[in-house]
mmCIF file of C-alpha atoms in Angstrom:
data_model
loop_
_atom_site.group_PDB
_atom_site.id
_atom_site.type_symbol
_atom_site.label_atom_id
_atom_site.label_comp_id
_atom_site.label_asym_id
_atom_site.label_seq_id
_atom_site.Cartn_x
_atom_site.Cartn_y
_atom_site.Cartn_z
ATOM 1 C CA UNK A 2 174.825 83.550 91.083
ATOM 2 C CA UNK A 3 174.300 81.761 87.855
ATOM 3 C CA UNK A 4 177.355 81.550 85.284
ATOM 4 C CA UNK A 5 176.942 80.179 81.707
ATOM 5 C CA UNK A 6 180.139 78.452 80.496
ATOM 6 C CA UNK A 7 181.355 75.877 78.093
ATOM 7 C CA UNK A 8 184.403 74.921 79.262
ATOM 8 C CA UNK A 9 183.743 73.495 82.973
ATOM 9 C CA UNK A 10 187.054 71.836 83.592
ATOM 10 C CA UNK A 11 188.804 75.441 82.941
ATOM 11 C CA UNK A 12 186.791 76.914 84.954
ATOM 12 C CA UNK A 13 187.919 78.668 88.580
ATOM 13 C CA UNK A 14 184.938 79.581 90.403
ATOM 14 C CA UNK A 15 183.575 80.237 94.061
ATOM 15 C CA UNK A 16 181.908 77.289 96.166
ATOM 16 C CA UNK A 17 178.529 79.362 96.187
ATOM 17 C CA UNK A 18 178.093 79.435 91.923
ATOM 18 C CA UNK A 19 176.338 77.308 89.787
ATOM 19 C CA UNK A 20 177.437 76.720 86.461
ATOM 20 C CA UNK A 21 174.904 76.474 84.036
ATOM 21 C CA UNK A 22 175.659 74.930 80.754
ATOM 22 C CA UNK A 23 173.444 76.071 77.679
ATOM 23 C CA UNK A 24 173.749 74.253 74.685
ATOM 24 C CA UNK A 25 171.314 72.136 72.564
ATOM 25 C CA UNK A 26 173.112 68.756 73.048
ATOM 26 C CA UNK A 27 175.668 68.728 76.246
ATOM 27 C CA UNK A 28 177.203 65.719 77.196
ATOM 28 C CA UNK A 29 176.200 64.773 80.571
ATOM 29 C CA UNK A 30 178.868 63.163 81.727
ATOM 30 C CA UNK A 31 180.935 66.067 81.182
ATOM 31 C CA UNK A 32 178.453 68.113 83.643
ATOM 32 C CA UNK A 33 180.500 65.629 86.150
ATOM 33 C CA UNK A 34 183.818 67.070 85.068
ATOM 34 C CA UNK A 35 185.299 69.692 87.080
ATOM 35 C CA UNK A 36 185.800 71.215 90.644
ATOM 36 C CA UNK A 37 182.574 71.439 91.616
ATOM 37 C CA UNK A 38 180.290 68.619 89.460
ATOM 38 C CA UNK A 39 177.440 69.019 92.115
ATOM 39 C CA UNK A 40 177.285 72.462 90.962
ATOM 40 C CA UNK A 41 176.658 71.835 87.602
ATOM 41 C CA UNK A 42 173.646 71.475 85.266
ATOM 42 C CA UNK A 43 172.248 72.333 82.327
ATOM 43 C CA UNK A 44 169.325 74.554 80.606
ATOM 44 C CA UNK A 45 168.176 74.651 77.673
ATOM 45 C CA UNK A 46 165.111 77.327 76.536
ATOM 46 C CA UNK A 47 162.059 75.896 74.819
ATOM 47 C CA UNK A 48 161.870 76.382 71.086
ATOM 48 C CA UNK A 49 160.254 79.765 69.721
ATOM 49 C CA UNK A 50 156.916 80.069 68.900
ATOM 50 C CA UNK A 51 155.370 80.878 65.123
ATOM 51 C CA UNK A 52 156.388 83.732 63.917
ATOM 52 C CA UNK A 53 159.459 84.334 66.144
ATOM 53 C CA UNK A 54 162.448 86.250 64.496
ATOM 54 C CA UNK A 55 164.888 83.122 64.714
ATOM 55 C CA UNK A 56 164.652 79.459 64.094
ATOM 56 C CA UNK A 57 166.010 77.969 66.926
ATOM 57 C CA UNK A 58 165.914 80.776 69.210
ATOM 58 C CA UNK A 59 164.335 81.379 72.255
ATOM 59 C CA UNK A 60 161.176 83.505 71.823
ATOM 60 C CA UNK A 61 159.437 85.734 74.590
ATOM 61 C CA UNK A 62 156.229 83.627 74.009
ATOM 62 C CA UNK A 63 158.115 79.972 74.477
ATOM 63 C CA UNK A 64 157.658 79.351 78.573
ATOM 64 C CA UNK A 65 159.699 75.697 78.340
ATOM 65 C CA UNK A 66 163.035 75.564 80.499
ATOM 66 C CA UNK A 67 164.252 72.567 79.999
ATOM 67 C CA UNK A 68 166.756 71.762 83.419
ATOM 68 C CA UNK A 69 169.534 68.761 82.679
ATOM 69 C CA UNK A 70 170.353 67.532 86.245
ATOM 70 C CA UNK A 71 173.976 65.907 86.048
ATOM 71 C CA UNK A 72 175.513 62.454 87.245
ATOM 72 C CA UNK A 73 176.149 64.680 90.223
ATOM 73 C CA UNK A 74 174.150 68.086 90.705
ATOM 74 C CA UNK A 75 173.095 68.454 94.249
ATOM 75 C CA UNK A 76 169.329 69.201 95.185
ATOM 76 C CA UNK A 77 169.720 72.395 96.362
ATOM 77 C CA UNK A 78 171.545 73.463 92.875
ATOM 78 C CA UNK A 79 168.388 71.931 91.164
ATOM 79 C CA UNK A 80 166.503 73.824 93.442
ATOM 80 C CA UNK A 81 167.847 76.651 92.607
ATOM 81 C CA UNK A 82 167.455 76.511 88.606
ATOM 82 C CA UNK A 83 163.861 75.243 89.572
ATOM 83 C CA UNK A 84 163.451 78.631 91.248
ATOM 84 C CA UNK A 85 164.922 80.634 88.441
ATOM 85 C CA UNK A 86 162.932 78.997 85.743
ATOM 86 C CA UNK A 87 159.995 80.043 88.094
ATOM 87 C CA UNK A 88 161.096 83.182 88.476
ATOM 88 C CA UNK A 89 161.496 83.918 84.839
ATOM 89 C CA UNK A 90 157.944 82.199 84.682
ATOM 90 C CA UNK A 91 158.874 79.653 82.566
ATOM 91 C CA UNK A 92 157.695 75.956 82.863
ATOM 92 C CA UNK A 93 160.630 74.029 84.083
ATOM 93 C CA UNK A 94 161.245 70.150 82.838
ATOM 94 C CA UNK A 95 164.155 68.300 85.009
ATOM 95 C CA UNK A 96 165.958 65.628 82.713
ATOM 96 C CA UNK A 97 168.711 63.392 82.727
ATOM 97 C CA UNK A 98 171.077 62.215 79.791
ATOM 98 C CA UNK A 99 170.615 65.230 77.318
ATOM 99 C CA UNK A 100 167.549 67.487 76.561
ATOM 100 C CA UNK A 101 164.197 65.947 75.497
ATOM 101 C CA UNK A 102 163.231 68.749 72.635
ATOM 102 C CA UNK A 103 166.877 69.336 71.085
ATOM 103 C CA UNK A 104 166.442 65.519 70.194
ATOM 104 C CA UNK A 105 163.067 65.022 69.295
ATOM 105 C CA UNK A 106 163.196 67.788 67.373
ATOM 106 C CA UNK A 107 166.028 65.971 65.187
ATOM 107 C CA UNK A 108 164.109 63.237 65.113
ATOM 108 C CA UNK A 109 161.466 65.215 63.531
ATOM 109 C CA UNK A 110 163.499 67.171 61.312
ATOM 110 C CA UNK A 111 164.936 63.645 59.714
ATOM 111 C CA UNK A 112 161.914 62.541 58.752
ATOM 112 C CA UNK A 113 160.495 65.601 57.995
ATOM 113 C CA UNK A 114 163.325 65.769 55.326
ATOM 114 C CA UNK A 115 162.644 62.343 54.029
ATOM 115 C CA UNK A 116 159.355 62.959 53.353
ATOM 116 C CA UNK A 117 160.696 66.381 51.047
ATOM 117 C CA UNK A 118 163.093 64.168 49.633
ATOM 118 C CA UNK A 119 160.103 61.484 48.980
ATOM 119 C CA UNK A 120 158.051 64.682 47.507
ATOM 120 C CA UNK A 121 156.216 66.600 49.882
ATOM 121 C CA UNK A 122 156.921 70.655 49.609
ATOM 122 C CA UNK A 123 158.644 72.047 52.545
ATOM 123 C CA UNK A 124 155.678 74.447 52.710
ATOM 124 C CA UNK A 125 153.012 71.290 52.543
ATOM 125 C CA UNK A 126 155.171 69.691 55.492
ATOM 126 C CA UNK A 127 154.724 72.998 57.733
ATOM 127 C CA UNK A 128 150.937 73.639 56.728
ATOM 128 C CA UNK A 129 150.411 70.139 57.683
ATOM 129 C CA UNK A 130 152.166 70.087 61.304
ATOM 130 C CA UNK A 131 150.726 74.050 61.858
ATOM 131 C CA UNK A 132 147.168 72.883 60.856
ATOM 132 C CA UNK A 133 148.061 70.101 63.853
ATOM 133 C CA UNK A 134 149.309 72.444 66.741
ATOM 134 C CA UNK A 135 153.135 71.638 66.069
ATOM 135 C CA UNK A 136 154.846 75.015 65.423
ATOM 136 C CA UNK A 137 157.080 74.560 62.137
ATOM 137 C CA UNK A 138 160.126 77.114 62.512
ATOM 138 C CA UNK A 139 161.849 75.759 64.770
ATOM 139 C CA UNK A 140 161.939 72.754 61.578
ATOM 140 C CA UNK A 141 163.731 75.525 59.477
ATOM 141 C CA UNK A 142 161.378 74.718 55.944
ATOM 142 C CA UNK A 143 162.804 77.470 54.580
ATOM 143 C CA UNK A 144 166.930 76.105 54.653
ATOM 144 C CA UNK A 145 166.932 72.444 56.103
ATOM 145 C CA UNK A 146 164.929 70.468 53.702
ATOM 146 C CA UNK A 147 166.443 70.381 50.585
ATOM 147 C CA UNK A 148 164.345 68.590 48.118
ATOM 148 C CA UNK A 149 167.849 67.227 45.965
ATOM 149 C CA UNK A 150 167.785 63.919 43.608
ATOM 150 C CA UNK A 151 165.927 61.203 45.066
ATOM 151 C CA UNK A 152 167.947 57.923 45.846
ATOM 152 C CA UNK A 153 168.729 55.896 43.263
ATOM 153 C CA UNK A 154 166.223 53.499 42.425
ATOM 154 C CA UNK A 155 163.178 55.666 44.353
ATOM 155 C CA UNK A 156 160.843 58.387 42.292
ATOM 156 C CA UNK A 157 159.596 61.118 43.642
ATOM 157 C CA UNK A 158 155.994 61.085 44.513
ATOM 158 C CA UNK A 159 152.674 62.532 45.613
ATOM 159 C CA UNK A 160 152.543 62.597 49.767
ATOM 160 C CA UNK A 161 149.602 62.753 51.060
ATOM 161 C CA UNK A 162 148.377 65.324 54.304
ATOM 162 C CA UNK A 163 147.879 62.322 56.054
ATOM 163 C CA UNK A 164 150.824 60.244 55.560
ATOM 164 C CA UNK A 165 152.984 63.634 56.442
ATOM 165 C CA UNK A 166 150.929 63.986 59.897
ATOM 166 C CA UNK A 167 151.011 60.243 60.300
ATOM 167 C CA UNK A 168 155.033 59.768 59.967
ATOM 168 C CA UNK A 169 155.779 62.966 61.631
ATOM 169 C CA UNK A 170 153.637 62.057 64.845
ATOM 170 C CA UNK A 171 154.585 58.193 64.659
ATOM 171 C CA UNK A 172 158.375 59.633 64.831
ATOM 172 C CA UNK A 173 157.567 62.022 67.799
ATOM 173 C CA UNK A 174 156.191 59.038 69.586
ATOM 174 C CA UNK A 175 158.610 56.850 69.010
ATOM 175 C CA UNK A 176 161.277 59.187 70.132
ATOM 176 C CA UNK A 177 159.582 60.368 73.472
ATOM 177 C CA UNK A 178 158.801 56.411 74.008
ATOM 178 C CA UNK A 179 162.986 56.244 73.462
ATOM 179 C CA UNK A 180 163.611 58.890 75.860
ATOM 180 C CA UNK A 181 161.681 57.740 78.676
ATOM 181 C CA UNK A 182 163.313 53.836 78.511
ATOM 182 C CA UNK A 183 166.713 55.163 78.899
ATOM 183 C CA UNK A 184 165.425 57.260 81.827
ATOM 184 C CA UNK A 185 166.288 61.004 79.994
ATOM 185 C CA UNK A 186 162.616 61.904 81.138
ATOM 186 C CA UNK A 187 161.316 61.340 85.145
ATOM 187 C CA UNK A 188 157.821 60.661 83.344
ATOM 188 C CA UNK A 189 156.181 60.673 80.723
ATOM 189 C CA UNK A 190 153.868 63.599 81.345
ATOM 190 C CA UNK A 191 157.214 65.240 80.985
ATOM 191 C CA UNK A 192 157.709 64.748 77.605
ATOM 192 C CA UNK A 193 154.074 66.452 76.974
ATOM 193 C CA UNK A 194 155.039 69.407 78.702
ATOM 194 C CA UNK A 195 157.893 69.972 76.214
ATOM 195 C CA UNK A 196 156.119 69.548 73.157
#
């Protein structure tokens, strides 16, 4: 038995559950909180596909299942969300210290915003990453980015196709090269899989 719940430390449950907590950006030192922190972890779906019906949500196309193993999650409890992710035949990704898309994904949505704010369109910004592979909705064009007054002192500009693909990518790598110093990813390779 799997149970999804936010509050761990509230939480009354038998020896033989594993509490699963789903949320973009846990903190994993609070999966080590509670009764039972070797029965504790967290997942987090992959982000939709183009053309799902929800920015952010989980899409019947996205196979990602991202799997947060705690300061203290036993192996058979990662087993076990190994074998659900499986089972749901999605492509599982173990991590440690918070989820690898949920925060390259901000990364990208930062400078995805500067480079509206700079000049690009919102709409030139998602051509650009579709025309790459890099599905745009889960960047929410259509909300996030406003394009508002530029900083004082800067004008807006032209942006070039290039510069957009160049910045966007140079921030993806820089954030998966983060990741995998502080040890949030096993391997690299991981980090692929994800994106």
């Amino acid at each position: 038995r799997v149970l999804f719940r936010s509050d761990l430390a509230s939480l009354e449950a038998d020896p033989e559950t594993i509490l699963a907590v789903a949320a973009d950006a846990p903190d994993p030192s609070g999966l080590a909180e509670g009764p039972r922190p070797e029965r504790v972890l967290g997942l987090h779906p992959g982000a939709p596909l183009p053309g799902a019906p929800l920015p952010g949500s989980p899409s019947p196309g996205s196979r990602l299942l991202e799997i947060l193993r705690g300061p203290a999650t036993a192996p058979e409890v990662l087993a076990t969300a190994l074998g659900l992710a499986r089972g749901l035949g999605r492509v599982a990704v173990v991590t440690r210290g918070g989820f690898i898309g949920p925060r390259m994904l901000g990364r990208l949505r930062r400078e995805a915003g500067r480079l509206v704010h700079e000049g690009a369109s919102p709409e030139q910004v998602a051509r650009v990453l579709t025309e790459f592979g890099l599905a745009p909705a889960p960047l929410g064009l259509d909300a996030a980015l406003p394009e508002g007054e530029p900083a004082a002192g800067h004008h807006r500009r032209a942006v070039s196709d290039d510069e957009i693909l160049e910045r966007c990518l140079d921030t993806l790598v820089d954030a998966g090269a983060r990741i995998l110093e502080a040890g949030g990813a096993l391997r690299a390779s991981d980090i692929d899989v994800v994106w």
